[in-house]
mmCIF file of C-alpha atoms in Angstrom:
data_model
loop_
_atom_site.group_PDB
_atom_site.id
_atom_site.type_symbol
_atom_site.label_atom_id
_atom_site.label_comp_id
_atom_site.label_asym_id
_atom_site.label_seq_id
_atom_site.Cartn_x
_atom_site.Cartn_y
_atom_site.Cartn_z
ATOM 1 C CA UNK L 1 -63.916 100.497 -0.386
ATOM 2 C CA UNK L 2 -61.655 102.503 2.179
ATOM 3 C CA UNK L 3 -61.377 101.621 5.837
ATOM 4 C CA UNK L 4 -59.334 103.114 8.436
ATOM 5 C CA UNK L 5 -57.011 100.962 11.076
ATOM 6 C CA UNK L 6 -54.329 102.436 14.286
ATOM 7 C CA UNK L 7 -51.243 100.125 13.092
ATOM 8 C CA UNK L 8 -50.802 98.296 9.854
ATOM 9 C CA UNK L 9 -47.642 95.553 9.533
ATOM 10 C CA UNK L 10 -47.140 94.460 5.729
ATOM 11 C CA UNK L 11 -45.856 91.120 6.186
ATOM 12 C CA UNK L 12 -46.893 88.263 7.463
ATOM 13 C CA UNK L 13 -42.706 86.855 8.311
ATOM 14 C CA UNK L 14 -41.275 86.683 11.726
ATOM 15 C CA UNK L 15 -40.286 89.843 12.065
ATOM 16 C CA UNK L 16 -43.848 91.404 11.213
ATOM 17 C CA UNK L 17 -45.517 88.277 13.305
ATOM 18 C CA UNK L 18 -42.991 89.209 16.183
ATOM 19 C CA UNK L 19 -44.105 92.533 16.226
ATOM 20 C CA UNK L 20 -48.312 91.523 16.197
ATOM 21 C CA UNK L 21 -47.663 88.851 18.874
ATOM 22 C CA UNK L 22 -45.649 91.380 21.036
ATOM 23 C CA UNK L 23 -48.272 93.664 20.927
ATOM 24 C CA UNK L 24 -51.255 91.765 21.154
ATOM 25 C CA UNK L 25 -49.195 90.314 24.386
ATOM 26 C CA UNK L 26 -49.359 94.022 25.613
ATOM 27 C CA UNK L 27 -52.971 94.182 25.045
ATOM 28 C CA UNK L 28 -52.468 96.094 21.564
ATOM 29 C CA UNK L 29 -54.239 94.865 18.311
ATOM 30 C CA UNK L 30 -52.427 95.006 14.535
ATOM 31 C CA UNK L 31 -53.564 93.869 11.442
ATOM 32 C CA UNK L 32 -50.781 92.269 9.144
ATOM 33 C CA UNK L 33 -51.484 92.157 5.759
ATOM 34 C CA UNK L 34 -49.814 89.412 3.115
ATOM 35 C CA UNK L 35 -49.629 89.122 -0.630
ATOM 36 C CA UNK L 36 -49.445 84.901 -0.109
ATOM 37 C CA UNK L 37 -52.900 83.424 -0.227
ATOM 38 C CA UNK L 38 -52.442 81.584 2.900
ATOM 39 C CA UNK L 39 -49.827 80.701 5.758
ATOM 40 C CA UNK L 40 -49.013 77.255 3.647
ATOM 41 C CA UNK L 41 -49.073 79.153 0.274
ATOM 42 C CA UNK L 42 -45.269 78.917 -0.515
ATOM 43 C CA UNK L 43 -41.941 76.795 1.329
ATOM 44 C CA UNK L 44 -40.549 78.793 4.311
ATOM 45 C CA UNK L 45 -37.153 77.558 3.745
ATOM 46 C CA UNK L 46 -34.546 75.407 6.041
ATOM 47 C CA UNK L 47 -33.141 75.748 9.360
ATOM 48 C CA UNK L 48 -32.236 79.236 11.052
ATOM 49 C CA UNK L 49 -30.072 79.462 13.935
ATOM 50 C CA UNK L 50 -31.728 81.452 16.700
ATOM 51 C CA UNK L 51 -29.500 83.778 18.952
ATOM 52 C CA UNK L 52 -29.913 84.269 22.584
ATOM 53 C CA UNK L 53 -29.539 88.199 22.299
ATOM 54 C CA UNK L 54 -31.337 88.508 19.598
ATOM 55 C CA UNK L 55 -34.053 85.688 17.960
ATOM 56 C CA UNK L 56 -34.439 84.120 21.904
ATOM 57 C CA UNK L 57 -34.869 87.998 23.502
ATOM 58 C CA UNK L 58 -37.537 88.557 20.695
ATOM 59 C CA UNK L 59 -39.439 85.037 21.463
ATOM 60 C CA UNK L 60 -39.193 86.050 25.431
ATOM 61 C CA UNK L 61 -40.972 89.171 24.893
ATOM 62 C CA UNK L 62 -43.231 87.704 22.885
ATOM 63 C CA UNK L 63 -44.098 84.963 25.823
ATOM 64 C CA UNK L 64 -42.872 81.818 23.365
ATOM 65 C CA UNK L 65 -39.589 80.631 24.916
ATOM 66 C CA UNK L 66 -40.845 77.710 25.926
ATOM 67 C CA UNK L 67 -42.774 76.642 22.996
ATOM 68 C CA UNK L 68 -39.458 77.532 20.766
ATOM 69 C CA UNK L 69 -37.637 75.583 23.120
ATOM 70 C CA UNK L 70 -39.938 72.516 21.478
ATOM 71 C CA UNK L 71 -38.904 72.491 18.115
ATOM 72 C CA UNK L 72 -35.472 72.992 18.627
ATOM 73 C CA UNK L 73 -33.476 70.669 16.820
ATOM 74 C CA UNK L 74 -30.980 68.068 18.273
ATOM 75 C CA UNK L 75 -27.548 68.039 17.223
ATOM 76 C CA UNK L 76 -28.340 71.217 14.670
ATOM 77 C CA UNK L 77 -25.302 73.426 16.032
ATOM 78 C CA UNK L 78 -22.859 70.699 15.013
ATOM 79 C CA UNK L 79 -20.727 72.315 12.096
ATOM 80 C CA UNK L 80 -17.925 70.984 10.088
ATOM 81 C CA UNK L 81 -15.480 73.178 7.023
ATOM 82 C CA UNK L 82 -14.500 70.956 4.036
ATOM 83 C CA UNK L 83 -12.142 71.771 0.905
ATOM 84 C CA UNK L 84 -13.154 70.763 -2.370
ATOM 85 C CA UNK L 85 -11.447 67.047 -1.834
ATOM 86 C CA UNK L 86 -14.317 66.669 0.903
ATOM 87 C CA UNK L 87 -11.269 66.749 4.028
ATOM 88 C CA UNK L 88 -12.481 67.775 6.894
ATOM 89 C CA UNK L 89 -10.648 71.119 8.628
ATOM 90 C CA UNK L 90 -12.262 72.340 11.033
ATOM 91 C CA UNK L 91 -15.196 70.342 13.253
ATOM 92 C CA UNK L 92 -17.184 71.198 16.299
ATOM 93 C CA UNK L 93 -19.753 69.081 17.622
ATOM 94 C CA UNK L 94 -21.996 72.142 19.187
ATOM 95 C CA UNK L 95 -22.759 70.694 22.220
ATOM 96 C CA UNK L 96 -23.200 73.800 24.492
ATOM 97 C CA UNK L 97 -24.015 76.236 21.606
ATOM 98 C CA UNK L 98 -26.229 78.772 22.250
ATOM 99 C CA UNK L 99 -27.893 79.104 18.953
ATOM 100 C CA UNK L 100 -29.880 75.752 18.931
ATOM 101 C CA UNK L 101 -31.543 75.465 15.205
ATOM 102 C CA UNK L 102 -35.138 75.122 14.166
ATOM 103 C CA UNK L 103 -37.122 75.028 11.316
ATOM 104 C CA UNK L 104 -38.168 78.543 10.146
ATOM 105 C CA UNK L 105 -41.592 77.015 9.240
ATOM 106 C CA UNK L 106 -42.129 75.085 12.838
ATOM 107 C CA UNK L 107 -41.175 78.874 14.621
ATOM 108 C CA UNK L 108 -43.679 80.429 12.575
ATOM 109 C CA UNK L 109 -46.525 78.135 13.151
ATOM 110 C CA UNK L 110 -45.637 79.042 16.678
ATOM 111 C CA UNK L 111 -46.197 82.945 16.229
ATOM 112 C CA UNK L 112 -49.069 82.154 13.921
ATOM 113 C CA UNK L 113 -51.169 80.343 16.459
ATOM 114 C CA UNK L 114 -50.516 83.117 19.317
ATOM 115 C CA UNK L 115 -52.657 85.507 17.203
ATOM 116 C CA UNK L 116 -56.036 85.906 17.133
ATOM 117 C CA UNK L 117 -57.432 84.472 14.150
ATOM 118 C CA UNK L 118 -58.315 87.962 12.229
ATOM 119 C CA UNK L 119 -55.499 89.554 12.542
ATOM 120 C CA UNK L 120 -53.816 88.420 9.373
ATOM 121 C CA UNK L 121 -55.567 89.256 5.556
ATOM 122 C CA UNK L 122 -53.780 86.722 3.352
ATOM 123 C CA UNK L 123 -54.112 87.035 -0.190
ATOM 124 C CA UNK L 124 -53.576 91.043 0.963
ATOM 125 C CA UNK L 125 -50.770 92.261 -1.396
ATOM 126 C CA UNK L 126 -49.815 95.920 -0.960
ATOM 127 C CA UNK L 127 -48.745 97.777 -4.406
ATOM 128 C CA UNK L 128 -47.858 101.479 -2.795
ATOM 129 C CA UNK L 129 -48.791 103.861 0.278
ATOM 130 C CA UNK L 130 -48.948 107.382 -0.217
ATOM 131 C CA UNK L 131 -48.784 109.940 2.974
ATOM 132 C CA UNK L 132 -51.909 111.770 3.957
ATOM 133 C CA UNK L 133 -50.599 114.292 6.302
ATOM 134 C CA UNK L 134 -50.103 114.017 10.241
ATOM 135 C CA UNK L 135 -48.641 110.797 10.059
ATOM 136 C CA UNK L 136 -51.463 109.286 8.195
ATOM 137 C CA UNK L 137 -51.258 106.647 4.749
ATOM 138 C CA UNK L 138 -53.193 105.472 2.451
ATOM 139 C CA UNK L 139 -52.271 101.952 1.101
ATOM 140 C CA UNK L 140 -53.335 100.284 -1.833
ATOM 141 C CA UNK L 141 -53.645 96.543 -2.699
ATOM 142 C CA UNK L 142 -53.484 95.037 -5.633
ATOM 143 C CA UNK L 143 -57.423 94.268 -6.255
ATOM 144 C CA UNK L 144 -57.928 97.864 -6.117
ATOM 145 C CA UNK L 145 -58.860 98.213 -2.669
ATOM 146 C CA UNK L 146 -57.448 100.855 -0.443
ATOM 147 C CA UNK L 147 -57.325 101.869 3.573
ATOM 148 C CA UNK L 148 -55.972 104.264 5.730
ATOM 149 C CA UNK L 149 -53.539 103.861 8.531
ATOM 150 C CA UNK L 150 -52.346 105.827 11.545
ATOM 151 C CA UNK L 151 -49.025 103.907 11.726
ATOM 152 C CA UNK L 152 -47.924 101.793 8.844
ATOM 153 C CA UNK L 153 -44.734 99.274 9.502
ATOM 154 C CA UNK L 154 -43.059 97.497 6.141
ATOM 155 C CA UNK L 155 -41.958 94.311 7.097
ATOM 156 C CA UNK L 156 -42.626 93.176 3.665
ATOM 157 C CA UNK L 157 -38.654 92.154 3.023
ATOM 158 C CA UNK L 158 -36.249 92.857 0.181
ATOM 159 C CA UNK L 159 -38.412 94.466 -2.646
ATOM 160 C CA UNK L 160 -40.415 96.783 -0.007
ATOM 161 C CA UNK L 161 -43.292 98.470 -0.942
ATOM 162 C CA UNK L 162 -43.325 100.460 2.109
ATOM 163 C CA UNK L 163 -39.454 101.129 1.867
ATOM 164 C CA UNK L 164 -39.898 104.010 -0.694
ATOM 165 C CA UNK L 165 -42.020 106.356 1.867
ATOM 166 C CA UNK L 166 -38.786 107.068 3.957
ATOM 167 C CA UNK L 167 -35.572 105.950 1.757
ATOM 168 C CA UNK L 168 -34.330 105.680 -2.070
ATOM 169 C CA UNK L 169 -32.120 102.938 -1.335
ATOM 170 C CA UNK L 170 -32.451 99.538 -3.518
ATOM 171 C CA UNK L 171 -30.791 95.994 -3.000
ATOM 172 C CA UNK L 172 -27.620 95.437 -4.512
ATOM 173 C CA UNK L 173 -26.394 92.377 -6.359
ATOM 174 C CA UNK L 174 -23.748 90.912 -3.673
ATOM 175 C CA UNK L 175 -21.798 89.398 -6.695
ATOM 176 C CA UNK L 176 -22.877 85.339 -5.414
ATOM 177 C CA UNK L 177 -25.527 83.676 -6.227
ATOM 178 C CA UNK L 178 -26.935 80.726 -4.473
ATOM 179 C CA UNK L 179 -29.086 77.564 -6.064
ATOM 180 C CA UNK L 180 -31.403 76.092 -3.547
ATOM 181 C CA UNK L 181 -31.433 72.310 -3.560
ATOM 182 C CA UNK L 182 -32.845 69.474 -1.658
ATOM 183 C CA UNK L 183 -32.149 65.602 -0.626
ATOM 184 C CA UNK L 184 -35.479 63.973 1.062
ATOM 185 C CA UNK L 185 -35.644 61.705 3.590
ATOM 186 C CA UNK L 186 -31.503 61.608 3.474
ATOM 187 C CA UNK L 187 -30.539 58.796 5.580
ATOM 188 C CA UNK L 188 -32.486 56.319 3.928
ATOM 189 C CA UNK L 189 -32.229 57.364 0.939
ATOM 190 C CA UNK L 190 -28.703 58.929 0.444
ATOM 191 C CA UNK L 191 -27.045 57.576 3.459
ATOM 192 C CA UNK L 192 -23.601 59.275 1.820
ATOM 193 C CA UNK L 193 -24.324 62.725 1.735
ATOM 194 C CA UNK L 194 -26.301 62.257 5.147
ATOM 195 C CA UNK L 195 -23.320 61.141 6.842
ATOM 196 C CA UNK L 196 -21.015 63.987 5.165
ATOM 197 C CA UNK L 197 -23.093 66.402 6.134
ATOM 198 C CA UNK L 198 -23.525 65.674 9.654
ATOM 199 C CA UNK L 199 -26.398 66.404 12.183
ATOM 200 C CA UNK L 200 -26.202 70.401 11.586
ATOM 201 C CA UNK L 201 -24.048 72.717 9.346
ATOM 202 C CA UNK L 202 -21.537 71.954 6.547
ATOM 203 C CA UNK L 203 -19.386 74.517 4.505
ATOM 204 C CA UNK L 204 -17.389 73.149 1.501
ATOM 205 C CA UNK L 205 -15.198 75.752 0.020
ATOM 206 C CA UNK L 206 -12.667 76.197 -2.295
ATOM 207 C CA UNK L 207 -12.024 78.588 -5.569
ATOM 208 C CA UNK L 208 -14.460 81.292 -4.431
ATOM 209 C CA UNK L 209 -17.366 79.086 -4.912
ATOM 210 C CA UNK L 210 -18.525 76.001 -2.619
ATOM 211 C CA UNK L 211 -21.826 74.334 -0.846
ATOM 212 C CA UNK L 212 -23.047 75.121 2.112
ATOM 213 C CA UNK L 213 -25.448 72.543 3.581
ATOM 214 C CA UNK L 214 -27.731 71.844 6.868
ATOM 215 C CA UNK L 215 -29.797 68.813 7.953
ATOM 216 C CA UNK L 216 -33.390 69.587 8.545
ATOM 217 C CA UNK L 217 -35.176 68.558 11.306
ATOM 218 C CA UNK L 218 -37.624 66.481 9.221
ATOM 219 C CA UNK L 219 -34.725 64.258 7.654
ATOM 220 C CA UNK L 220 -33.831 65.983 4.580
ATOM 221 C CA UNK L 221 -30.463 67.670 3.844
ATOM 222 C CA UNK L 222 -30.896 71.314 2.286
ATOM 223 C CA UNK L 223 -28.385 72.294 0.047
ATOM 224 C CA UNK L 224 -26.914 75.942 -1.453
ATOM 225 C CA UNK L 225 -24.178 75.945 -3.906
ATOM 226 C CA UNK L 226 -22.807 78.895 -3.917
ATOM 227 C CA UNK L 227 -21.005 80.503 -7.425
ATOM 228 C CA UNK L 228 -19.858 84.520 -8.131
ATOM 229 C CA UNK L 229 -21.738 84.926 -11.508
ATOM 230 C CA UNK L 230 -22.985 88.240 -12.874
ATOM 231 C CA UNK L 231 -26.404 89.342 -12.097
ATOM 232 C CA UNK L 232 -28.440 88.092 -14.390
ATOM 233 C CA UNK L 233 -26.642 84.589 -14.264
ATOM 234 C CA UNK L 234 -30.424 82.919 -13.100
ATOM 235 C CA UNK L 235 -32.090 83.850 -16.589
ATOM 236 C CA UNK L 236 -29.328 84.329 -19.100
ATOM 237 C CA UNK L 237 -25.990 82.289 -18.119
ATOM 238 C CA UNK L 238 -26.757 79.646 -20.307
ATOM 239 C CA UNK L 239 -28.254 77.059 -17.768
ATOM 240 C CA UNK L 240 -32.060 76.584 -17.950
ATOM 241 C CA UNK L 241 -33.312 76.174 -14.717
ATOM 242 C CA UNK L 242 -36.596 75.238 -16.279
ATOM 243 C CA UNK L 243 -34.618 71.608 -17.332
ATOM 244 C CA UNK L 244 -33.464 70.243 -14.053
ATOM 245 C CA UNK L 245 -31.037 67.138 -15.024
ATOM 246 C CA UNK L 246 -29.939 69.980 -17.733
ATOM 247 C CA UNK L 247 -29.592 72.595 -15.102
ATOM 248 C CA UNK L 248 -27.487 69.719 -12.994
ATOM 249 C CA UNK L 249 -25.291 68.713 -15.366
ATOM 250 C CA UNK L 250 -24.396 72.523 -16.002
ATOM 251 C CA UNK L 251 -23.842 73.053 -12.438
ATOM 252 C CA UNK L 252 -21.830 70.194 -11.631
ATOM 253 C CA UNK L 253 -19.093 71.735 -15.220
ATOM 254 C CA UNK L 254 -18.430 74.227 -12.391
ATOM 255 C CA UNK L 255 -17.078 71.400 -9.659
ATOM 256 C CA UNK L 256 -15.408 69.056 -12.175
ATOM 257 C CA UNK L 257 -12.218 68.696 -9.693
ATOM 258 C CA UNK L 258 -14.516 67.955 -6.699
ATOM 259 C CA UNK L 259 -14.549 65.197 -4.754
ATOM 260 C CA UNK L 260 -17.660 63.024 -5.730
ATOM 261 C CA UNK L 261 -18.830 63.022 -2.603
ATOM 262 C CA UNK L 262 -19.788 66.585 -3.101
ATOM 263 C CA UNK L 263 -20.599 66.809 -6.792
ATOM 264 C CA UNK L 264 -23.254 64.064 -5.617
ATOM 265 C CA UNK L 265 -24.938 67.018 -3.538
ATOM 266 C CA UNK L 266 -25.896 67.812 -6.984
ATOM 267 C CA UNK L 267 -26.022 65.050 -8.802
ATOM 268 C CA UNK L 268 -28.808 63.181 -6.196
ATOM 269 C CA UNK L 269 -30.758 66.288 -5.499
ATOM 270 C CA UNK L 270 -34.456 65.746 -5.654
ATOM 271 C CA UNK L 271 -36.723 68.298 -7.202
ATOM 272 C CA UNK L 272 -36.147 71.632 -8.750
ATOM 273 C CA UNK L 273 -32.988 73.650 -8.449
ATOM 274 C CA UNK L 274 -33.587 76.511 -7.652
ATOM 275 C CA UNK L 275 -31.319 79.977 -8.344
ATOM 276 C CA UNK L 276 -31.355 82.884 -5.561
ATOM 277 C CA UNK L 277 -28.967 85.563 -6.288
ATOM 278 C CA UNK L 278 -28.046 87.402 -3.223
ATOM 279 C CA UNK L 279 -28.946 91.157 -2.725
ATOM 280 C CA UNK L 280 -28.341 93.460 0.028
ATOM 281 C CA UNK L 281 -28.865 97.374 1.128
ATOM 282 C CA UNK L 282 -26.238 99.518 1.687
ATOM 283 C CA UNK L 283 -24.431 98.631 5.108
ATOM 284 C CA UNK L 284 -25.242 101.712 7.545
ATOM 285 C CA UNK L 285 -29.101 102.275 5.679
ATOM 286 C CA UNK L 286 -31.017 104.580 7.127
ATOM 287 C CA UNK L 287 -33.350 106.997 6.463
ATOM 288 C CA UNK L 288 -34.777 110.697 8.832
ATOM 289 C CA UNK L 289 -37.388 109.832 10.469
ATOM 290 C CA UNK L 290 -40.751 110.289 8.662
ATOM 291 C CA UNK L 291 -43.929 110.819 10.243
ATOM 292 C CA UNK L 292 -46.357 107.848 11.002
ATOM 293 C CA UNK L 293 -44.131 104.831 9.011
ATOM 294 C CA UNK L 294 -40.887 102.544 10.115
ATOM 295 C CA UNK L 295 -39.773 99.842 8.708
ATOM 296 C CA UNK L 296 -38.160 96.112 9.894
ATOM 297 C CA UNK L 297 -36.281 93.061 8.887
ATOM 298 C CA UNK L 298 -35.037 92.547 5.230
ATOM 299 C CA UNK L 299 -36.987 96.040 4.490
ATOM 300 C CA UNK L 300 -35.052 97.567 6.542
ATOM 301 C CA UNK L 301 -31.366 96.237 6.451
ATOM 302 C CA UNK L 302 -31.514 93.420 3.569
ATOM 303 C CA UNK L 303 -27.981 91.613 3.777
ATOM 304 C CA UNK L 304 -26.112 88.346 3.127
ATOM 305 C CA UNK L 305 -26.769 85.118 4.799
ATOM 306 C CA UNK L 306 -23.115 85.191 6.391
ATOM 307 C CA UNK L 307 -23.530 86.914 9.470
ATOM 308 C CA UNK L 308 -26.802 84.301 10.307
ATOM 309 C CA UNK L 309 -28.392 87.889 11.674
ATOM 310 C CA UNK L 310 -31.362 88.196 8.998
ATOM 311 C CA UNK L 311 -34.572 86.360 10.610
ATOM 312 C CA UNK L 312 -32.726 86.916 14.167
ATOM 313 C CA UNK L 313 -32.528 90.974 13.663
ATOM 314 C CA UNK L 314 -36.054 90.797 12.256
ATOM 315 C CA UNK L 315 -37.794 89.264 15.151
ATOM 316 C CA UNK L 316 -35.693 91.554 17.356
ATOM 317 C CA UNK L 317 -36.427 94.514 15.657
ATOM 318 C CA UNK L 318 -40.545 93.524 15.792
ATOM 319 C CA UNK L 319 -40.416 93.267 19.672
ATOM 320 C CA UNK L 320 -38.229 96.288 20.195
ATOM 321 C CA UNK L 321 -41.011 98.587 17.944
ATOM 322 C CA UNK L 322 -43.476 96.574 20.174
ATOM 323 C CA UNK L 323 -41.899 97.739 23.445
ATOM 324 C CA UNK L 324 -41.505 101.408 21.767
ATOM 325 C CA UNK L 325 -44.897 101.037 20.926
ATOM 326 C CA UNK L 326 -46.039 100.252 24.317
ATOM 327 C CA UNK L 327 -43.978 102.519 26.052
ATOM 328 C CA UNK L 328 -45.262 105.172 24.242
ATOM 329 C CA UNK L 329 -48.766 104.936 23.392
ATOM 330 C CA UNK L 330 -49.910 108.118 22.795
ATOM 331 C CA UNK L 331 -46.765 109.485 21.163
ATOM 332 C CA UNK L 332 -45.947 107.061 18.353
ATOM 333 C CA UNK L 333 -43.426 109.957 17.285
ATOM 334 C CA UNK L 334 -41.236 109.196 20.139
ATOM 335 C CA UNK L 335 -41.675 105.601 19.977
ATOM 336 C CA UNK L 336 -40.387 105.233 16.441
ATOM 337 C CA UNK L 337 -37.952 107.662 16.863
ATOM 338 C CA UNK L 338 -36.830 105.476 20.167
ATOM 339 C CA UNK L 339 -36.955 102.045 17.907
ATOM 340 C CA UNK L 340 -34.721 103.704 15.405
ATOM 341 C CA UNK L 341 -31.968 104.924 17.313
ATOM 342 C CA UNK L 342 -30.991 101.413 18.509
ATOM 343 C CA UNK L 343 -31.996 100.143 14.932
ATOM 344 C CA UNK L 344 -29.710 101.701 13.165
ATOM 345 C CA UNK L 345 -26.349 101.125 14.888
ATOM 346 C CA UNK L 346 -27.359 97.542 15.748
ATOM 347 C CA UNK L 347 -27.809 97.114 12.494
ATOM 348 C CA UNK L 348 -25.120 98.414 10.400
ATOM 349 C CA UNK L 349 -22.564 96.348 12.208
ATOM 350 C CA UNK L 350 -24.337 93.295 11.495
ATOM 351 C CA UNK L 351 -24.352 94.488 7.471
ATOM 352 C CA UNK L 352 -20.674 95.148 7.756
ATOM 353 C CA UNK L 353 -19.905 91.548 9.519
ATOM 354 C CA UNK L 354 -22.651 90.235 6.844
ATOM 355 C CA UNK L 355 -20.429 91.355 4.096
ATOM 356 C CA UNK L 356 -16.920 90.789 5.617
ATOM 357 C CA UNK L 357 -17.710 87.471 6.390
ATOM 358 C CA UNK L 358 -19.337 87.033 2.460
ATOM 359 C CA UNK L 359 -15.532 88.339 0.879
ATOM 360 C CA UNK L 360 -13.957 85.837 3.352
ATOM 361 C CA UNK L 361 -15.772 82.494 2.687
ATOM 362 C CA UNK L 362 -15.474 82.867 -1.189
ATOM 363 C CA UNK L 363 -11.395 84.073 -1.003
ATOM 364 C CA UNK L 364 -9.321 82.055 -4.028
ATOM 365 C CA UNK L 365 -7.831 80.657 -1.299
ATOM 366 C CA UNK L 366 -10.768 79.199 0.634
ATOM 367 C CA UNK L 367 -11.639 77.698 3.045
ATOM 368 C CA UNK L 368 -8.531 78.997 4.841
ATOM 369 C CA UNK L 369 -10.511 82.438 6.054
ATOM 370 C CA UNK L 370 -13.358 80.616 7.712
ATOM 371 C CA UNK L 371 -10.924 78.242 8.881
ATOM 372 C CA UNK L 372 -8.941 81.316 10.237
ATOM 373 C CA UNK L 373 -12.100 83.185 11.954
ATOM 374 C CA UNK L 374 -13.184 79.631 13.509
ATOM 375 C CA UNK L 375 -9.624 79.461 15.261
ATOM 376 C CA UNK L 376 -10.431 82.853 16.405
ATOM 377 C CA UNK L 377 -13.534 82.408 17.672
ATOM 378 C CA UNK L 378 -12.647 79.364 19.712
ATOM 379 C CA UNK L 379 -9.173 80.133 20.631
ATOM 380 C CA UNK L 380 -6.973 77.920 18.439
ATOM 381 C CA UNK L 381 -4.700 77.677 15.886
ATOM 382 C CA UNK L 382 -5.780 77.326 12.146
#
């Protein structure tokens, strides 16, 4: 069966929820469709630090300040920078931050429940689009069933489905690779690690590899080590990730001059290790503007964790297309040609810090670059 909709969002994360709150706020309906079955199908992963220009400007258009303000977690902004003998170099405490932390999971619930009920299909995954003419797509799903769209927005992350109607560009392996890691209910039950991590953000660096680690706000310390491995490191490197005290005891051959106090981030880890090789787009991706399609988030300018700009640029993005949208209702032309021109700027230099910042944390002669930018930022000497 075919139907026909005004605006479609693929993607059912916070910068595609951003964008269906915003405009249902302005009296504007969306349907967002997502390939998970249902909002509690999968993990949302850890904390996220939410920036005042950015994440906070996004959740004030979107009327949900105050309710972010709720979850915010105490004591998250704290960070400290270790070297591999688990010294501490560099500490701040965070008081007076303005990018409290929250739980990506707790700030989606949030956007979640300001939508009406129907405006999400889960269990909605879209294989392809094809143009129509006059701004018009057709998009497929996967069980066979198509629609048509006036205005179709891919907010449907890395591997975009949407993507390919405006741009050629693919993700790039960054060269690191992360693997995810957890320790539940940490102060209880591994009062050591709790206490080296801290109440927020912990970087442990040395020999172009490390751990970087956050508390989250429901007691359990979430853990990446970081490692520069080829590409297809996850499948064929020679650890099976399938075999967990296997794939631990593979992972810790890597930290073998490490203080124990770090190896034991490892070693203690509950569950599943996970492997997450990092991918970006091209800093400066863009595309000319195409008729009756955008896109947002990860889709749009996929980077590294180390500028912290990913989920923050995504909700931003979502509201700014919502205010476009709004502006211009009757010429969605102009609007997405309006969202784009701050887009694409705004967005390139956060790539280009994303991927400075990557080259700098994993130097040989870590952590003495982060230690280097910290002094900068806060007006000291390293």
């Amino acid at each position: 069966m075919s139907s026909r909709q005004s605006i479609t969002v693929v993607g059912a994360g916070l910068g595609g929820l951003t964008l269906a709150r915003v405009l249902h706020f302005h009296g504007i309906e969306a349907a967002v469709y997502d390939l998970d079955a249902s909002p509690t199908a999968r993990d949302q992963g850890g904390m996220l630090d939410i920036h005042e220009e950015s994440g906070q400007a996004a959740l004030r258009a979107a009327g949900l300040h105050d309710q972010f303000r709720g979850i915010v977690h105490p004591g998250g902004e704290a960070m400290r920078i270790l070297d591999k003998d688990a010294t501490v170099r560099w500490e701040d405490s965070g008081d007076g931050g303005s990018r409290p932390e929250v739980n990506r999971s707790a700030l989606r619930d949030i956007l979640l429940a300001s939508l009406p009920d129907d405006t999400i299909r889960w269990g909605a995954k879209v294989t392809g689009a094809r143009p129509l003419g006059d701004g018009r797509h057709e998009v497929t799903l996967a069980d066979g069933g198509t629609f048509t769209t006036d205005l179709l927005i891919g907010a449907d992350g890395a591997w975009s489905k949407v993507r390919p109607l405006v741009s050629g560009a693919t993700p790039v392996y960054s060269g690191l690779s992360f693997v995810e890691a957890h320790l539940l209910d940490a102060d209880t039950r591994h009062p050591d690690s709790a206490a080296l991590v801290g109440s927020g953000m912990l970087f442990a660096l040395a020999e172009e590899k490390g751990f970087l680690a956050h508390r989250d706000g429901d007691g359990r310390l979430h853990i990446y080590l970081a490692l520069k491995t080829p590409a297809d490191w996850a499948t064929s490197g020679g650890i099976d990730f399938a075999d967990t005290d296997a794939a631990k005891a593979g992972l810790l051959k890597h930290f073998t001059h490490w203080d124990k106090r770090l190896q034991a981030l490892i070693a203690d880890s509950d569950g599943a290790l996970v492997p997450r090789p990092i991918y970006a787009l091209p800093v400066g991706h863009r595309w000319t503007r195409t008729p009756g399609v955008t896109l947002l988030g990860d889709a749009a300018h996929l980077m590294s964790p180390f500028a912290g700009e990913g989920a923050n640029l995504a909700m931003l993005d979502g509201a700014e297309l919502a205010a476009a949208i709004v502006a211009h209702p009757d010429d969605i032309e102009t609007a997405l040609a309006t969202y784009e021109q701050t887009l694409f700027p705004r967005s390139e230099a956060a790539a280009a810090e994303s991927a400075s910042n990557l080259v700098m944390c994993f130097r040989p002669d870590a952590p003495q670059g982060l230690l280097d930018q910290m002094a900068r930022y806060h007006g000291e000497v390293a």
